[in-house]
Structures are given as structure tokens and as C-alpha cells.
Coordinates of C-alpha atoms and ligand atoms in Angstrom, one line a residue:
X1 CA -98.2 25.6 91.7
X2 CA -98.8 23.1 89.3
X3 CA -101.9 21.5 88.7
X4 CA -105.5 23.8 89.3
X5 CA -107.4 22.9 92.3
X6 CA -110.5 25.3 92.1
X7 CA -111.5 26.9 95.2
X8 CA -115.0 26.8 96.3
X9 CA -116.9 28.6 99.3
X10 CA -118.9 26.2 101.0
X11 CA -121.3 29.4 101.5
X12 CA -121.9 30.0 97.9
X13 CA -122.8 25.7 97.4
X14 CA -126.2 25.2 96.4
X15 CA -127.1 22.0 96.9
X16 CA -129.3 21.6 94.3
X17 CA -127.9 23.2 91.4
X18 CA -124.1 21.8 92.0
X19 CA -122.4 19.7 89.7
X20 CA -121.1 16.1 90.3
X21 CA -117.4 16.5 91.4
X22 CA -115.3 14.8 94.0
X23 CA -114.5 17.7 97.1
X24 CA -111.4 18.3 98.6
X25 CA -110.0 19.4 101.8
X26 CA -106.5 21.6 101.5
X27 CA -104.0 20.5 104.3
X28 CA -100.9 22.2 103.9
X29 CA -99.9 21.6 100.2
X30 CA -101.8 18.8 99.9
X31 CA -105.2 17.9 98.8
X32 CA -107.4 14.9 100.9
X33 CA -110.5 13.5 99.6
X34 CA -114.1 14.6 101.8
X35 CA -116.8 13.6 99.4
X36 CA -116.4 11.1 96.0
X37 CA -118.6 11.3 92.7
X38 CA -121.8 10.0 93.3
X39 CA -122.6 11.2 96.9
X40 CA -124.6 14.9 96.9
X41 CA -123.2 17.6 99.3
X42 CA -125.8 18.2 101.9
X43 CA -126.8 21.1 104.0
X44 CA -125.2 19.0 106.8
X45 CA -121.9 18.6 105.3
X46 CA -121.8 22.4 104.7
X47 CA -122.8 22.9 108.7
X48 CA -120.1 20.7 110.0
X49 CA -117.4 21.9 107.7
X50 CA -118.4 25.5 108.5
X51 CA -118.2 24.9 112.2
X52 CA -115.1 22.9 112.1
X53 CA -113.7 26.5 110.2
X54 CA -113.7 24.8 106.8
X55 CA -114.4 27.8 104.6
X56 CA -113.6 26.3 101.5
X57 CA -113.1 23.5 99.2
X58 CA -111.4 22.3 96.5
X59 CA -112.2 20.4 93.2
X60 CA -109.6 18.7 91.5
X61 CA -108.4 19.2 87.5
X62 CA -110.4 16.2 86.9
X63 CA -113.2 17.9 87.2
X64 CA -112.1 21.3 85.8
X65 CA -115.3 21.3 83.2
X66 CA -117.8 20.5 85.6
X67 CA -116.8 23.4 88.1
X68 CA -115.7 26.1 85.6
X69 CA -119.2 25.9 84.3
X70 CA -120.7 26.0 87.2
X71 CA -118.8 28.9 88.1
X72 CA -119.6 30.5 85.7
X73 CA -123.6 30.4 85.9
X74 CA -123.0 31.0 89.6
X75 CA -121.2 34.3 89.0
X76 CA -124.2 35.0 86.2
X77 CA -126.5 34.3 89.0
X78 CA -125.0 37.0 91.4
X79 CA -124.6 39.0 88.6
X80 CA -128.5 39.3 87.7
X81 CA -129.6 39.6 91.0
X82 CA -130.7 43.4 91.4
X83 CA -131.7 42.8 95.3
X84 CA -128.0 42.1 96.2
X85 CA -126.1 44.9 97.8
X86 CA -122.4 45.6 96.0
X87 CA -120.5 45.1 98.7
X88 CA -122.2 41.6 99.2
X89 CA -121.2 41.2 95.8
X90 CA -117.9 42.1 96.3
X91 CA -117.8 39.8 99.5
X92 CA -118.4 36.6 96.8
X93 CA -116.4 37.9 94.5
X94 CA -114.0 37.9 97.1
X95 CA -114.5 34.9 98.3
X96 CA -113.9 33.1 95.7
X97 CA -110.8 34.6 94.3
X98 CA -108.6 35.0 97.4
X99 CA -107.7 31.0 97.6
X100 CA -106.0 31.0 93.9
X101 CA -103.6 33.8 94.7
X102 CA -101.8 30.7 96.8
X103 CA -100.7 29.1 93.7
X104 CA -98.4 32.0 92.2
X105 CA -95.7 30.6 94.8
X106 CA -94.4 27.4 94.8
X107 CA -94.0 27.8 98.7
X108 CA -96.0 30.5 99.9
X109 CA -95.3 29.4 103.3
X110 CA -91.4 30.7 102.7
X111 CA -92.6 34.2 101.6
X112 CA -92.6 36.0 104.5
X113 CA -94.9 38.4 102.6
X114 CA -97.5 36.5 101.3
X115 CA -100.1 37.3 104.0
X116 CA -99.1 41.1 103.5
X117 CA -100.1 40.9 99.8
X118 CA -102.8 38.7 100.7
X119 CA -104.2 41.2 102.6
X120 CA -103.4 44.0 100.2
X121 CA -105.7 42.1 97.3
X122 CA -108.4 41.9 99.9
X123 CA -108.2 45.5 100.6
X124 CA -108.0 46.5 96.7
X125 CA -110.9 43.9 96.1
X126 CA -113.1 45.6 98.8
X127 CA -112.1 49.0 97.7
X128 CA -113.5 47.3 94.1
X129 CA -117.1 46.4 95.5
X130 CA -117.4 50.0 96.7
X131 CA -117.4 50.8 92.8
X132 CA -120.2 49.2 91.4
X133 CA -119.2 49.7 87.9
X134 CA -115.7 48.1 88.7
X135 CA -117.7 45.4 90.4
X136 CA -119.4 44.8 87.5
X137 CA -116.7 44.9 85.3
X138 CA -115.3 41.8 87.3
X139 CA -118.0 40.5 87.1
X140 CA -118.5 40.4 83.5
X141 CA -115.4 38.6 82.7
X142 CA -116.1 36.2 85.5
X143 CA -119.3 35.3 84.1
X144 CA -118.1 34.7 80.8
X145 CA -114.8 32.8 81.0
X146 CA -113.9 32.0 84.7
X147 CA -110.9 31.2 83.8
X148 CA -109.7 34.4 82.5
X149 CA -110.9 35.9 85.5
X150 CA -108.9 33.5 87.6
X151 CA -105.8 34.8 85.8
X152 CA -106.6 38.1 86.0
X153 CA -106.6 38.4 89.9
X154 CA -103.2 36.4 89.6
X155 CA -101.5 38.6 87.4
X156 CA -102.9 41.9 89.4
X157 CA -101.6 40.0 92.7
X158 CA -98.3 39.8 91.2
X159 CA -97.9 43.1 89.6
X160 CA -98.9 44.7 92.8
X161 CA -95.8 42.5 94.4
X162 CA -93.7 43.5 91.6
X163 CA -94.9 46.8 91.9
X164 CA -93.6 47.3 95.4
X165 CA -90.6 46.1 95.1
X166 CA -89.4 47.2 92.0
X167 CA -91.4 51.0 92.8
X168 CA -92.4 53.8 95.2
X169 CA -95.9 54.0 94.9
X170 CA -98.3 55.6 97.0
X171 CA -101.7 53.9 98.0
X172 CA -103.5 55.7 95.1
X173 CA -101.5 54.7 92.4
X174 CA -101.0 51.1 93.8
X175 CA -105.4 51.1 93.6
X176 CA -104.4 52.4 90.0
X177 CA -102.0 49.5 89.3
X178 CA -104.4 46.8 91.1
X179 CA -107.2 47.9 88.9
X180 CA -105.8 48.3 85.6
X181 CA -104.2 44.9 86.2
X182 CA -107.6 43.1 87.5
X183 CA -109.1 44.3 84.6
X184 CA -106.7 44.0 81.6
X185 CA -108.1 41.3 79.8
X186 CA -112.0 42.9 80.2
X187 CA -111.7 43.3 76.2
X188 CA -112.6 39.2 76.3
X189 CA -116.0 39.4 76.8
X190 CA -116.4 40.6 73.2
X191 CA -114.0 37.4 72.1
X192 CA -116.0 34.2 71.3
X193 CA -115.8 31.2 74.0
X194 CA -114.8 29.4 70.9
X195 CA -111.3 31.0 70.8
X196 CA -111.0 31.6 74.4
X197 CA -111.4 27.9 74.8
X198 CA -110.1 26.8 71.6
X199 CA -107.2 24.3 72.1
X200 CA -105.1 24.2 69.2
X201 CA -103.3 27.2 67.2
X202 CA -106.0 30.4 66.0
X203 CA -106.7 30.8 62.6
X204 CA -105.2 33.8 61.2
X205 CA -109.1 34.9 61.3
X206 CA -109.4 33.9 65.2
X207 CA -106.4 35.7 66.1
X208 CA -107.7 38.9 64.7
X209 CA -110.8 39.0 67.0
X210 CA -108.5 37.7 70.0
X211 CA -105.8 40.7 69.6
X212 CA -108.8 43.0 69.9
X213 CA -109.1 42.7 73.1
X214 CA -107.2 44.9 74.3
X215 CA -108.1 48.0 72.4
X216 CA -111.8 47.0 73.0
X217 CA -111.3 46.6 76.8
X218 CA -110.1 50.3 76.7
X219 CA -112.5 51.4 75.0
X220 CA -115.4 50.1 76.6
X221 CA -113.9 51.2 80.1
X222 CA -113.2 54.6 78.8
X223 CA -116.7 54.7 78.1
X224 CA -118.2 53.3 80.9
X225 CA -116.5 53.4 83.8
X226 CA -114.0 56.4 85.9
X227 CA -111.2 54.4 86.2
X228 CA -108.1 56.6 86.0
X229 CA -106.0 56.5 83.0
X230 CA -103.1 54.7 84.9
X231 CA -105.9 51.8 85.1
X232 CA -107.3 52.1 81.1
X233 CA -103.1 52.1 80.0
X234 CA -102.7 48.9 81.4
X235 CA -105.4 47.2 79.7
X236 CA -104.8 48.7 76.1
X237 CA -100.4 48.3 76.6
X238 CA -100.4 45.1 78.4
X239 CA -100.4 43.0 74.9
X240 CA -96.9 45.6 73.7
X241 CA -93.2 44.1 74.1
X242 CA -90.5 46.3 74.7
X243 CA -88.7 45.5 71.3
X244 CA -91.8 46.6 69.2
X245 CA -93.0 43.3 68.5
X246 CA -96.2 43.3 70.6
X247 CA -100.1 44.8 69.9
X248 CA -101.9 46.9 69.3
X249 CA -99.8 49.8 68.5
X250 CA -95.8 48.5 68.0
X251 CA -95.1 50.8 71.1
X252 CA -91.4 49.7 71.7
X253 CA -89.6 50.4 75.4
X254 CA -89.8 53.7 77.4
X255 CA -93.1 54.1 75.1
X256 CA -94.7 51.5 76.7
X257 CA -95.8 52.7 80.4
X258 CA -94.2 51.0 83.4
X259 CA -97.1 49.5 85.0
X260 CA -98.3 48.1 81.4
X261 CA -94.9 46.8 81.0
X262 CA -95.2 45.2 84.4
X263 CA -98.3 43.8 83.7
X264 CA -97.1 41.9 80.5
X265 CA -94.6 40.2 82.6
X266 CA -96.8 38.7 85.1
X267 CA -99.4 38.4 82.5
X268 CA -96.4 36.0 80.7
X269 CA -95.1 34.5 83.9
X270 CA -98.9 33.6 84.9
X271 CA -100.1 31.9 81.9
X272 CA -96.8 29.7 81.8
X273 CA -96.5 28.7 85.6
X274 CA -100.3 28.0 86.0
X275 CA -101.7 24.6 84.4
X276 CA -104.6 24.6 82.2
X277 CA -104.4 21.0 81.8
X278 CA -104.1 21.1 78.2
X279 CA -100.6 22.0 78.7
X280 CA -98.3 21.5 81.4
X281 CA -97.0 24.3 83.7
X282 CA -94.0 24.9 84.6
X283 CA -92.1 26.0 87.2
X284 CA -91.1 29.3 88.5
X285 CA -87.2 28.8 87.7
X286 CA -87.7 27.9 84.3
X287 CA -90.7 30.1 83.3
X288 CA -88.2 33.1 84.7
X289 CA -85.5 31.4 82.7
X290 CA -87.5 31.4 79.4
X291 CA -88.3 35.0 79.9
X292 CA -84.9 36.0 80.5
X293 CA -83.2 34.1 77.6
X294 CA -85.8 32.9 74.9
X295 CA -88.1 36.0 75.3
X296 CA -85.4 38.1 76.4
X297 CA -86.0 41.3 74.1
X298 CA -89.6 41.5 74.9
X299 CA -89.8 42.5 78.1
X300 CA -88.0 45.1 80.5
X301 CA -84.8 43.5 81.8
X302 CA -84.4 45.5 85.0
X303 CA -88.2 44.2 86.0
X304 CA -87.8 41.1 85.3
X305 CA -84.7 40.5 88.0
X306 CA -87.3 41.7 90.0
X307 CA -90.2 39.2 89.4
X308 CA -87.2 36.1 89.9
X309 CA -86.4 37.8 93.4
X310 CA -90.0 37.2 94.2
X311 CA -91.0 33.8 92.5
X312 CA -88.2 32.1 92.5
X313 CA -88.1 30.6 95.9
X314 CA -84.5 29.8 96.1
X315 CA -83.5 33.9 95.7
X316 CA -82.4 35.6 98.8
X317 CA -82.8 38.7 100.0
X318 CA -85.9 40.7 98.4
X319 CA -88.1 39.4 101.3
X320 CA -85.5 39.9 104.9
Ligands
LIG401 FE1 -104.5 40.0 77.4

């Protein structure tokens, strides 16, 4: 985990519009230079990567600005264009998503499941493009703040983990969980860049509009779209604690439906292990311990034993 090395498809570079950031190359868990500042990636480059089996690339925290933006219009860009198909849409949506769900371990390569839930978030994700109006949902938040759609598939990758271990589920409510969870903070598109970017503590003002978001995510999906109620419960519950202390309602435990209560837990665990620069992460251990002591009441005890059997690398068992 750590610091954020953002994924980029070398199919989805244009040349001509990309910014100027340095280019990595992922070996293992490490990152090696290909192309410095100053030098434009070519047409070439992207042919010889592509048939040496480079798919993707990385760009450094350094250059976080430079790539989120770019991002951004990108997604805008795939967004607007009428003439693409969904599931092509889906495929790039895909595409550039399935590289971050890497960093929610800090040694993926000692999961023994971490290609099965790989898989599983490529399956939910395609199911996703064969509903255009979850498609564009995604797409939405991905357009207008690329990082909260980064979290987003994170926190439904997890929950899907938890999920499995902690649950029977069949495939249909899984989709359910997946969905609910890719989609919980949709209610950000109506919150300012301003305070989704905004580095320093929200006014009493700024926090208002921000705790909206969940009530207006529901709303708007309700409205809009046929996801199932499962789906809608996670995004208006996942801001509620277990003690009563959470938003919008107060709901306090058993209230609070399990797979909204599962969501707040990786939605927790998420925002403290990944690194926005601003602030450092940290790692599994001690964002599990923080959970379990200083946030202890907020959050379903049971659960969270669950979510250290899967992070926290050094805990036997959940995966033989
Ligand atoms: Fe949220």
C-alpha cells in the first residue's frame, strides 16, 4: 500500500492531449522509470509496450495533479461520446480500475485469493456495463472527482471480501452488495470540488453540504436507476455507526443493515490505509488496530475480526 501510483492503460493514452508526467513500469512491488518529464509518449512507445504485454503504466504521487485531471476529462470524454457502445464503456471503465484493487493488500502476492476477487470485480464490473444507467452512474463520479471513484471500487472490492467470508450470500445478493458499495458515495457529485478537495478541516457550513451526500446519492438512484434496495441501503447507511453517532438518521446497531455496516468499515479502513499525499497512510495493522480500540464503538465488532483476518497479512487461517 502506501503511496498512490495511478494506473494508466496505455490504450486509452492520447498522445496529444496527455499531460507531462514521468511513466512507470510495475515490476513486482516496485516501480522502474520508462519515460522522464520532458520526453512525449509516442505512438511507438505505446506499440512496443503493447507487444512486449505492457498493458499499463504507472504515474507516480509526484504527479498526482497532473494525472487526476487528466483522468478526469478523459472519463468526461468517454462519457459524452454517444457513438460508444456500453460495454466498451464498461471495458475502460474497467480498465482502468482493476490495477488499484492491488493496493488494498500489503502483499497481495500472499493472498491466495486475490486473483479470485480479482476476478469477481471484473465479473461485477462487466455485469455493470450491461446496465447503462449503472454505467453511467460510475461514470459520473469518475468524471467529477477520480479520486472518489478510485475509493469507491476499493471499498466495494473489500466489502465483497468481507462479504464472503463473514456471509452466505448467493450471486444475486453479492451483485447487490458490489453495487451498492461501487456506488455509495454517488451523492458527491452534488458536493463542490472545493470541499471534496479541500485540505484542511470543513467549515461547519462545508460539512453540511458534504454529509448530504448520502441521502442525496439515495435519492437520486431511487429516482433514476433499478438498483435493488439492498444496493440504495448501502449508499444512504454507509455514513451510520453502530453506537448512534453516525449520519444521516442516528440509526444505532442491528438498525443499521449488515451490508451498510460492512460498507462503513472498508469505507474507514480504505480512506486510512490509502495515501492521498496530504496525509500519510498507514498500515493495515494499525489502521485495524485504530478501528478496534480508538473507534471501537462505531463499528460491528464481530465484522471487524473479520476484515483483520483478510488485511492483516500476518493472520492465519481465513485464506487455507
Ligand atoms: Fe461517503
Amino acid at each position: 500500500m502506501g503511496e498512490m501510483y495511478v494506473p494508466v492503460n496505455i490504450e486509452s493514452i492520447q498522445p496529444e492531449v496527455f499531460p507531462d508526467v514521468a511513466l512507470y513500469i510495475r515490476s513486482g512491488d516496485k516501480y522502474i522509470l520508462y519515460k522522464s518529464h520532458g520526453r512525449n509518449f509516442t505512438q511507438q512507445d505505446a506499440t512496443r509496450l503493447l507487444g512486449n504485454n505492457v498493458e499499463v503504466l504507472f504515474v507516480s504521487p509526484e504527479d498526482l495533479e497532473a494525472i487526476t485531471t487528466y483522468m478526469e476529462t478523459n472519463a468526461e470524454r468517454v462519457l459524452q461520446d454517444d457513438t460508444l457502445q456500453a460495454a466498451t464503456k464498461g471495458k475502460i471503465i474497467y480498465q482502468t480500475s482493476i490495477n488499484f484493487v492491488g493496493d488494498l493488500f500489503e502483499h497481495p502476492e500472499k493472498v491466495s485469493d486475490f486473483n479470485r476477487s480479482k476476478r469477481l470485480v471484473e465479473n461485477l464490473l462487466q455485469y455493470l456495463s450491461s446496465d447503462p444507467a449503472c454505467l453511467n452512474s460510475l461514470e459520473n463520479v469518475m468524471s467529477h472527482n477520480y479520486y472518489t471513484f478510485v475509493h469507491s471500487l476499493q471499498v466495494a472490492a473489500l466489502s465483497v471480501l468481507l462479504h464472503r467470508e463473514a456471509y452466505l450470500l448467493s450471486h444475486d445478493e453479492m451483485i447487490d452488495v458490489a453495487i451498492g458499495t461501487l456506488l455509495h458515495d454517488f451523492g458527491k457529485i452534488f458536493v463542490s470540488q472545493e470541499i471534496l478537495n479541500k485540505e484542511g478541516k470543513l467549515t461547519p457550513a462545508e460539512m453540511e453540504a458534504y454529509r448530504k451526500h448520502p441521502e442525496d446519492g439515495y435519492l437520486y438512484l431511487k429516482a433514476n436507476t433499478k438498483i435493488s434496495d439492498i444496493s440504495l441501503g448501502i449508499v444512504r447507511y454507509h455514513h451510520e455507526r453502530n453506537n448512534g453517532k453516525g449520519y444521516p438518521q442516528g440509526l444505532k446497531g442491528p438498525a443499521i443493515a449488515r451490508s451498510a455496516q460492512a460498507a462503513a468499515i472498508c469505507d474507514v479502513y480504505c480512506t486510512l490505509t490509502i495515501d492521498r499525499t496530504c496525509r500519510k497512510a498507514l498500515s493495515s495493522s494499525i489502521a485495524v488496530g485504530l478501528m478496534k480500540q480508538e473507534m471501537k464503538e462505531a463499528f460491528n465488532e464481530k465484522l471487524l475480526d473479520v476484515l483483520e483476518g483478510i488485511v492483516c497479512a500476518d493472520n492465519p487461517a481465513q485464506f487455507l
